[in-house]
PDB file of C-alpha atoms in Angstrom:
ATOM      1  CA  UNK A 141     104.436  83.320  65.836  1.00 56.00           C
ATOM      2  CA  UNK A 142     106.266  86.575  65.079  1.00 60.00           C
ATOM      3  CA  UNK A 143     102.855  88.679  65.810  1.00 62.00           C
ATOM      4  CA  UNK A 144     102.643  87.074  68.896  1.00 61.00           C
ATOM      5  CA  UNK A 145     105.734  88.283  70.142  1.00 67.00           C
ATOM      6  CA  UNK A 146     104.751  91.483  69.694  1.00 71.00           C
ATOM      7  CA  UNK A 147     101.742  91.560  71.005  1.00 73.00           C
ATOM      8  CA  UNK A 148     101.056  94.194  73.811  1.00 78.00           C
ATOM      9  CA  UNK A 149     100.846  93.097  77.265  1.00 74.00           C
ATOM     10  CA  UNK A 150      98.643  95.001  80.014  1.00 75.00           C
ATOM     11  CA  UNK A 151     100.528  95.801  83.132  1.00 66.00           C
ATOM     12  CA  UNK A 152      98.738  96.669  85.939  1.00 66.00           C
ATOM     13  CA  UNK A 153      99.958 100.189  87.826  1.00 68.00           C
ATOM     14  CA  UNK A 154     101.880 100.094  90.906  1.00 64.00           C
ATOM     15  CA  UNK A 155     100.125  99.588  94.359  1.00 62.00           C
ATOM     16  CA  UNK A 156     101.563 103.080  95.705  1.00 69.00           C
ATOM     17  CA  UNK A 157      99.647 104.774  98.523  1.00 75.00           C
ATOM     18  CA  UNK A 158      98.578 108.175  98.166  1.00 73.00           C
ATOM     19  CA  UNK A 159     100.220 109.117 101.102  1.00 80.00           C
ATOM     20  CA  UNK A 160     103.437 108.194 100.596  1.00 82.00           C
ATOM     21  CA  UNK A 161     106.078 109.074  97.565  1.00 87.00           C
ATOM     22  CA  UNK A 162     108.444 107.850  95.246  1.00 89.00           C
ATOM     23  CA  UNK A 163     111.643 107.109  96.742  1.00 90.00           C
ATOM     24  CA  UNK A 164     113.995 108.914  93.713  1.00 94.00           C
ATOM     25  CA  UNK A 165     112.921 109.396  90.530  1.00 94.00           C
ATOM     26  CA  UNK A 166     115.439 109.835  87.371  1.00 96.00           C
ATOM     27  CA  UNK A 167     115.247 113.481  85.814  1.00 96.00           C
ATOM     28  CA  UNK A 168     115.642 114.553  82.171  1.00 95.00           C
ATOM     29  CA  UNK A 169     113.748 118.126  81.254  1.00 95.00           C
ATOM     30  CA  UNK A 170     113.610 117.686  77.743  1.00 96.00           C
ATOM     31  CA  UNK A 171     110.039 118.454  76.313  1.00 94.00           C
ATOM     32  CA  UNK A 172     108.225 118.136  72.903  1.00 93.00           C
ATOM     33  CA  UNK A 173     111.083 118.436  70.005  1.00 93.00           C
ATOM     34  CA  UNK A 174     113.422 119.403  72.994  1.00 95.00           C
ATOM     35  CA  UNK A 175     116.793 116.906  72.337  1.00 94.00           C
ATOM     36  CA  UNK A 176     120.224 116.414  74.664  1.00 93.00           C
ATOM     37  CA  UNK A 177     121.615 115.818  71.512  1.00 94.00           C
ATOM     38  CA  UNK A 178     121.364 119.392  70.573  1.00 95.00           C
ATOM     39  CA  UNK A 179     124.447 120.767  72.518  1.00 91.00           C
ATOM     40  CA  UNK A 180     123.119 124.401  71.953  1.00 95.00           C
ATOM     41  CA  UNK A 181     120.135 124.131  73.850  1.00 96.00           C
ATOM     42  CA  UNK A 182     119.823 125.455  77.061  1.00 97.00           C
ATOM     43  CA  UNK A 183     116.683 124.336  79.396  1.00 97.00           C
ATOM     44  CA  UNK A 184     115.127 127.785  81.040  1.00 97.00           C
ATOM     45  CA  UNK A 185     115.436 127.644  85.013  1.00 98.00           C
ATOM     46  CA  UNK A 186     111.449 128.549  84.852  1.00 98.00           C
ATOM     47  CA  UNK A 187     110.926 125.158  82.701  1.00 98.00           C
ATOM     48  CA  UNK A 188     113.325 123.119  85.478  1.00 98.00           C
ATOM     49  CA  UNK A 189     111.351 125.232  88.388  1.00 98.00           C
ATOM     50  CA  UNK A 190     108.055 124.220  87.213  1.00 98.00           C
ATOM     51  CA  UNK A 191     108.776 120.212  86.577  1.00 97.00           C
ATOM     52  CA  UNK A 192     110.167 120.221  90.380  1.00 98.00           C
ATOM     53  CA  UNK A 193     107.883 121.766  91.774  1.00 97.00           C
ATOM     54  CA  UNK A 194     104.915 119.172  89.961  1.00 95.00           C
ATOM     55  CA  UNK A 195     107.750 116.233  90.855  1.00 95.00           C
ATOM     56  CA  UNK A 196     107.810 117.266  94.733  1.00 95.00           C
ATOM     57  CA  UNK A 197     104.538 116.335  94.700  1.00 92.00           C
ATOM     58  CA  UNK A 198     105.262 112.317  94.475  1.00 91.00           C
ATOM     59  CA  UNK A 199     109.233 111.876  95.044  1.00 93.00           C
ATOM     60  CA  UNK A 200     111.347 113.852  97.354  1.00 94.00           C
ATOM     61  CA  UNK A 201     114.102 112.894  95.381  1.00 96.00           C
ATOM     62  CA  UNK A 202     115.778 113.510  92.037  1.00 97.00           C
ATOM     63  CA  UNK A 203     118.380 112.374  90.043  1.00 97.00           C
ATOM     64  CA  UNK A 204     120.303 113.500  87.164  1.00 95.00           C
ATOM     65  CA  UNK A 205     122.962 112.235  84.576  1.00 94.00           C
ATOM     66  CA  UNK A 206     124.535 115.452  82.686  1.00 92.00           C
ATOM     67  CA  UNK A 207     124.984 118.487  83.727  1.00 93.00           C
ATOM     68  CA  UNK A 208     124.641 119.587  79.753  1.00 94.00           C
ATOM     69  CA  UNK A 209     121.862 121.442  78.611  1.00 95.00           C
ATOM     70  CA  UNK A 210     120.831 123.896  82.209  1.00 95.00           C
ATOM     71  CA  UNK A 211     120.564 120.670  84.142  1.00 95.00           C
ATOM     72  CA  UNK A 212     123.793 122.340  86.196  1.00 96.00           C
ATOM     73  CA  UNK A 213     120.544 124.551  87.562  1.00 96.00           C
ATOM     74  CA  UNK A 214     118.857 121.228  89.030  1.00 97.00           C
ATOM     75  CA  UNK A 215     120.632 121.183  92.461  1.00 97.00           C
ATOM     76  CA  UNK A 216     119.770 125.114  93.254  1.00 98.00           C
ATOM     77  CA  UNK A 217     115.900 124.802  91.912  1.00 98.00           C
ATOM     78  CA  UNK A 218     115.495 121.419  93.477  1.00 98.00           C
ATOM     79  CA  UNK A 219     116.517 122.558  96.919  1.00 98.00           C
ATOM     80  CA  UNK A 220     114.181 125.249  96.295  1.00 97.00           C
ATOM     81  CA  UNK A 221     111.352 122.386  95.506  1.00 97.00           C
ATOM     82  CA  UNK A 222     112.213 120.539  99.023  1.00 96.00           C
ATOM     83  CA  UNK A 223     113.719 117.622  96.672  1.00 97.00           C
ATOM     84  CA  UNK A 224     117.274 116.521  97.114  1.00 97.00           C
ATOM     85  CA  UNK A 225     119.504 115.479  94.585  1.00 96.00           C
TER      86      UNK A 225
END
């Protein structure tokens, strides 16, 4: 019984027109071995710049929950991307 439960279950993808975008999507910049929990790291504006810029493309909105880590940069570089925040 226990397998399953665990079993994986297909899930078809969202029916989301081309033309039209996310409404807000959540935002967290960390990459590879990237971790919030390392309070020394700082995110580089270019590395915030350049997942914007490829997130403008579907949502014209982002949102954020720390402000740790360079993510006090999101506001600035996602004005810059047409997003809001």
């Amino acid at each position: 019984m226990w397998w399953w439960l665990a079993t994986p279950v297909s899930l078809r993808h969202a029916p989301i027109d081309p033309a039209q975008k996310l409404d807000c999507v959540s935002y967290a910049p960390f990459r590879g071995a990237q971790s919030p929990l390392n309070s020394t790291l700082q995110i580089s504006a270019e590395q915030i710049a350049a997942d914007l810029k490829q997130l403008a493309t579907v949502t014209g909105c982002v949102r954020t929950y720390s402000v740790d880590n360079g993510l006090d940069q999101v506001p600035a570089l996602a004005q810059k991307a047409g997003l809001k925040v």
